[in-house]
Amino acid sequence: MSVCAEVDDLAVYLDQLLAVPQQRAISTNAGGLSRFRAAARKTCEMVSLVCGAPELLNLPRDMNGRVDHASLVQMLKQSLNLQDQADILYILFKDKGMDWDTKLHGKGWSVRRLLSELYEKAGSLKHWGLIRMICGMLRKKVEELDAACSDLLIHQKHLTVGLPPEPREKTISAPMPPDKLAKLIDEASENNLTIAILTQEIMVFLGMSIRSQPKIFSEMFRLRIGLILQVMVTELAESLKCSGEEATENLMNMSPSEMKNLLLHILTGKEFGVQKSVRSAGNITSTVDSHARRKSISTNSEVSSKTVDDIKLAASVHSLDIGNIESGRYRLPVIESFQGSLGAMLVRDSRQGQWLRRRRLDGALNRVPVGFYQNVWKILQKCHGLSIEGFVLPSSTTREMTPGELKFAVQVEGVLNRVAQPEYRQLLVEAILVLSVLAEVDVHSLGAVVQVENIVHLASDMFHRDQKDLGADESFLEKDHVTGICRLLYDSAPSGRFGSMTYLSKAVARYLDDFLPAGACSLQ
């Protein structure tokens, strides 16, 4: 057999494995060279497949290698574990649909009916992860969802659901009927059951919080729930030293009160550390796991040692390894955590990561300094517009709206929200603050359209150069592959010799050098 034919056979065989494992003779086709190229493009999949091949046999198969759903129903009937039952029903839901009749106990036992029954069992045992998983499949609406949305809108807070950027992220600026609101959340979540159900919960918690503690939401005009969820997962992943998938599972398993506490810690900007321990969950019933891994979160104000809350996270352990089956086909969707943590870098002191976290939180919450929108209005009076990542806020806006007008804040946020990375968004906000200082002094013009992102990149380059001159290692000065910003700048305090505002001021002075009075600014 020729080399091309051997490669062709390999490619065909891999294609068959990547689809469904089938025990049949491998046929050869013409075009061995093209098949070789196709196989070469799948190198990563091949390596992953070799590692995960044993798990492909976990599900029962028919003669054609497809999932045997009748056998799955029998497994469901024999299983005493709630998590296993939910996993099997999830597979049937994905493959057969909600109304497929399983005939588990006779005619009429649809997937929907079995899920509803399992929902009642999980509710009586307060198995929050299962409750949320089933709620997502049944498309249940969280109680008071529309009322919470209305409360937030009454307090002049716009909402976005879904993960950025637009058009995936959708804005809610007016009350809407419950069914329409739930449908919008589902669309923005792109059929991600995890994001959809957690979005509803977070919206209700935000509504409760703004009624009881409205001051927390000061200087927050738009609440981006998708980013808030990402921050919650990121905080858990970094604190628990686990993957985003494990952090999502931990978040899903939180009780409502625990999740509300975590959300409040994030809204208030409090620091929290994590302690891990293994505790016996007790043999409550034969259908519940006999052991659960629990992790408690102790929240400290400004990295103090005083424990404020103890949030217990339970991650269930079950026998049916659905997570590794079918290359993730039946895996419950995960909420991606933010990248770019400083955790892999050399830890120099306990404050490392503090400012990165603060910027990430403020950016995700769209929190801006007091008087920010009025300052933007003043800047626009002295230039033709502000450009952020190619989107321009024109100076003509000042002739159509007043500085304190809600519509003007909407326009500003509309441009800033084009930025997906919250910490990068906050550096852009800081750059605008520096520009506002110039707008208040005797400077006639700031030029045409001011490219705010260019100022931030210029500041990052200056910071990177100075750190390198001081002998900093290149690995320590790694740049964000998305924005090109030195990641260490994200974690720099605003003030001080190497502070972010120091470099942003230098960058503004250099960028606007032609428009500043002689001797107005000096670069060191």
XYZ file of C-alpha atoms in Angstrom, residues 79-389:
311
model
C -30.150 4.459 38.738
C -30.601 5.627 42.336
C -28.359 8.658 41.927
C -30.092 11.963 41.202
C -27.116 13.387 39.327
C -26.903 10.308 37.097
C -30.616 10.553 36.404
C -30.251 14.216 35.453
C -27.298 13.454 33.176
C -29.215 10.710 31.358
C -32.256 12.939 30.944
C -29.984 15.690 29.635
C -28.733 13.330 26.905
C -32.287 12.331 26.010
C -33.286 15.998 26.015
C -30.439 16.895 23.634
C -30.987 13.927 21.297
C -34.727 13.293 21.400
C -36.344 16.463 22.640
C -38.514 17.358 25.600
C -41.662 15.523 24.464
C -40.068 12.173 23.555
C -41.928 9.347 25.291
C -39.435 7.217 27.225
C -42.161 4.697 28.247
C -40.173 4.348 31.481
C -43.244 3.473 33.572
C -45.613 2.969 30.674
C -46.967 5.211 27.962
C -46.902 8.958 28.536
C -43.659 9.269 30.503
C -42.019 11.971 28.400
C -38.635 13.540 29.097
C -40.498 16.633 30.296
C -42.559 14.648 32.798
C -39.499 12.858 34.160
C -37.606 16.139 34.490
C -40.534 17.691 36.361
C -40.571 14.734 38.749
C -36.800 14.947 39.241
C -37.138 18.704 39.832
C -39.441 18.020 42.786
C -36.983 15.502 44.266
C -34.014 17.862 43.850
C -36.041 20.690 45.384
C -36.920 18.678 48.485
C -33.215 17.883 48.960
C -32.080 21.437 48.078
C -29.693 20.118 45.431
C -29.203 23.547 43.877
C -27.036 22.462 40.968
C -29.650 19.976 39.792
C -32.470 22.443 40.387
C -30.799 25.015 38.136
C -29.872 22.431 35.503
C -33.464 21.175 35.284
C -34.871 24.718 35.360
C -32.729 25.498 32.348
C -33.965 22.472 30.412
C -37.606 23.126 31.321
C -37.210 26.826 30.482
C -38.615 27.791 33.868
C -38.746 31.464 34.815
C -37.424 32.655 38.154
C -40.166 34.201 40.263
C -40.305 38.013 40.361
C -38.055 38.250 37.287
C -40.103 40.963 35.588
C -40.574 42.855 38.878
C -36.811 42.863 39.490
C -36.198 44.132 35.966
C -38.729 46.932 36.506
C -37.135 47.904 39.838
C -33.732 48.265 38.196
C -35.167 50.316 35.337
C -37.046 52.575 37.775
C -33.691 53.365 39.386
C -32.462 54.384 35.905
C -30.239 51.338 35.454
C -30.103 49.802 32.007
C -29.457 46.069 31.779
C -27.624 43.914 29.297
C -27.927 40.128 29.098
C -25.624 37.728 27.312
C -21.884 37.955 26.915
C -20.255 40.781 24.920
C -19.840 41.898 22.239
C -22.984 43.051 20.472
C -25.202 41.824 18.864
C -24.935 38.819 21.196
C -25.190 41.111 24.220
C -28.700 42.564 24.295
C -29.826 45.710 26.127
C -32.971 46.049 28.229
C -33.984 49.691 28.571
C -37.750 49.364 29.111
C -40.036 46.972 31.026
C -41.340 43.962 29.119
C -43.713 41.041 29.781
C -42.226 38.044 31.649
C -42.421 35.669 28.675
C -40.778 38.161 26.340
C -38.071 38.901 28.919
C -37.312 35.199 29.408
C -37.181 34.695 25.632
C -34.735 37.597 25.252
C -32.497 36.088 27.936
C -32.556 32.704 26.169
C -31.630 34.318 22.845
C -28.795 36.323 24.390
C -27.522 33.199 26.170
C -27.340 31.371 22.815
C -28.970 28.228 24.251
C -26.426 28.108 27.090
C -28.649 26.737 29.853
C -26.151 27.711 32.537
C -25.988 31.365 31.517
C -29.749 31.609 30.950
C -30.862 30.409 34.382
C -28.073 32.210 36.270
C -28.877 35.432 34.395
C -32.425 35.281 35.730
C -31.213 34.705 39.293
C -28.656 37.506 39.161
C -31.283 39.898 37.797
C -33.587 39.093 40.727
C -30.747 39.517 43.240
C -29.812 42.866 41.684
C -33.431 43.978 41.966
C -33.529 42.989 45.648
C -30.207 44.722 46.327
C -31.101 48.006 44.646
C -34.228 48.228 46.792
C -32.358 47.629 50.051
C -28.927 49.154 49.280
C -29.278 51.672 46.430
C -25.970 53.383 47.289
C -24.056 50.318 46.091
C -25.223 51.116 42.570
C -24.128 54.745 42.511
C -22.154 55.635 39.379
C -23.337 52.408 37.721
C -25.518 53.300 34.777
C -25.625 49.970 32.956
C -25.503 46.541 34.609
C -24.013 43.928 32.283
C -25.170 40.636 33.739
C -23.122 38.481 31.367
C -19.914 40.187 32.499
C -20.985 39.953 36.146
C -21.363 36.184 35.719
C -17.914 35.984 34.130
C -16.461 37.925 37.052
C -18.128 35.580 39.543
C -16.684 32.530 37.781
C -13.265 34.181 37.488
C -13.234 35.107 41.181
C -14.082 31.537 42.138
C -11.582 30.021 39.698
C -8.709 32.181 40.929
C -9.595 31.879 44.609
C -10.244 28.144 44.534
C -7.299 27.523 42.164
C -9.498 25.568 39.794
C -10.559 25.621 36.155
C -13.401 27.694 34.747
C -15.427 24.498 34.355
C -15.035 23.613 38.033
C -15.781 27.199 39.038
C -18.976 27.137 36.954
C -20.016 23.921 38.683
C -19.316 25.479 42.076
C -21.376 28.523 41.135
C -24.248 26.317 39.949
C -24.196 24.413 43.263
C -24.424 27.502 45.471
C -27.594 28.050 47.428
C -29.504 31.232 46.516
C -28.367 32.974 49.713
C -24.739 32.040 49.069
C -24.910 33.312 45.507
C -26.491 36.559 46.665
C -23.684 37.009 49.213
C -21.028 36.438 46.556
C -22.748 38.951 44.276
C -22.837 41.545 47.075
C -19.126 41.026 47.745
C -18.428 41.724 44.087
C -20.729 44.757 43.956
C -19.080 46.280 47.016
C -15.565 45.449 45.819
C -14.643 43.483 48.928
C -11.696 41.119 48.801
C -12.161 37.470 49.651
C -9.843 34.549 50.167
C -10.589 30.836 50.115
C -10.084 28.008 52.528
C -10.560 24.413 51.451
C -11.717 21.543 53.591
C -13.295 18.143 53.069
C -16.384 17.444 55.126
C -18.769 14.519 55.183
C -22.090 15.336 53.614
C -23.864 12.529 55.441
C -25.918 9.666 54.082
C -29.192 11.493 53.629
C -30.681 9.008 51.181
C -29.500 6.387 48.774
C -30.202 8.710 45.834
C -27.823 11.383 47.109
C -24.029 11.257 46.883
C -22.497 9.979 50.088
C -19.565 12.356 49.821
C -19.357 15.935 48.596
C -16.358 18.161 48.195
C -17.042 21.421 50.046
C -15.114 24.649 49.882
C -15.765 27.604 52.130
C -15.143 31.179 51.112
C -14.212 33.708 53.765
C -14.651 37.294 52.701
C -12.310 39.983 53.962
C -12.779 43.720 53.642
C -9.731 45.208 51.901
C -7.699 42.022 52.427
C -8.209 42.052 56.191
C -7.985 38.876 58.219
C -11.467 39.223 59.687
C -13.859 36.638 58.274
C -17.163 38.141 57.227
C -19.021 35.270 55.585
C -18.627 31.542 55.126
C -20.013 30.394 51.819
C -20.103 26.658 51.296
C -19.762 25.302 47.820
C -20.719 21.725 47.089
C -19.449 19.907 44.011
C -21.221 16.619 43.460
C -19.405 13.410 42.658
C -21.278 10.885 40.539
C -20.552 7.654 38.772
C -21.606 8.416 35.189
C -18.776 10.404 33.600
C -20.877 12.470 31.189
C -18.369 15.310 31.114
C -15.867 13.383 29.001
C -18.316 11.756 26.611
C -18.704 12.606 22.924
C -16.083 15.369 22.970
C -18.296 17.555 25.146
C -21.499 17.048 23.154
C -23.512 16.289 26.283
C -21.569 18.527 28.622
C -23.535 21.286 30.337
C -22.230 24.589 28.924
C -19.529 26.387 30.896
C -19.208 30.107 31.601
C -15.781 31.201 30.428
C -13.619 32.960 32.991
C -11.509 35.968 32.111
C -7.962 35.351 30.941
C -4.893 37.335 31.832
C -4.598 36.614 35.527
C -1.343 37.529 37.193
C -1.446 34.326 39.192
C 1.180 32.592 37.045
C 3.668 35.409 37.564
C 6.161 35.680 40.363
C 4.366 36.812 43.522
C 6.287 39.760 44.936
C 3.855 40.861 47.647
C 0.350 40.267 48.929
C -1.034 43.190 46.923
C -0.391 41.556 43.569
C -3.579 41.280 41.562
C -5.419 43.800 43.730
C -5.684 46.564 41.126
C -6.304 44.143 38.267
C -9.229 42.743 40.220
C -10.536 46.199 41.080
C -10.399 47.351 37.461
C -11.990 44.115 36.308
C -14.844 44.519 38.773
C -15.407 48.199 37.989
C -15.281 47.500 34.263
C -17.709 44.601 34.467
C -20.075 46.647 36.622
C -19.695 49.712 34.384
C -18.778 51.711 37.469
C -17.388 55.151 36.609
C -16.057 58.031 38.764
C -18.419 60.716 40.025
C -19.114 63.309 37.332
C -17.666 61.142 34.573
C -20.354 61.817 31.967
C -20.217 65.572 32.595
C -16.449 65.436 32.082
C -16.909 63.627 28.769
C -19.309 66.381 27.701
C -16.624 69.024 28.445
C -14.026 67.115 26.422
C -16.344 66.913 23.420
C -16.658 70.700 23.438
C -12.929 70.959 22.673
C -12.524 68.255 20.009
C -14.415 66.701 17.127
C -15.136 63.505 19.002
C -13.789 60.618 21.071
C -12.936 57.358 19.322
C -12.818 54.048 21.185
C -11.881 50.961 19.189
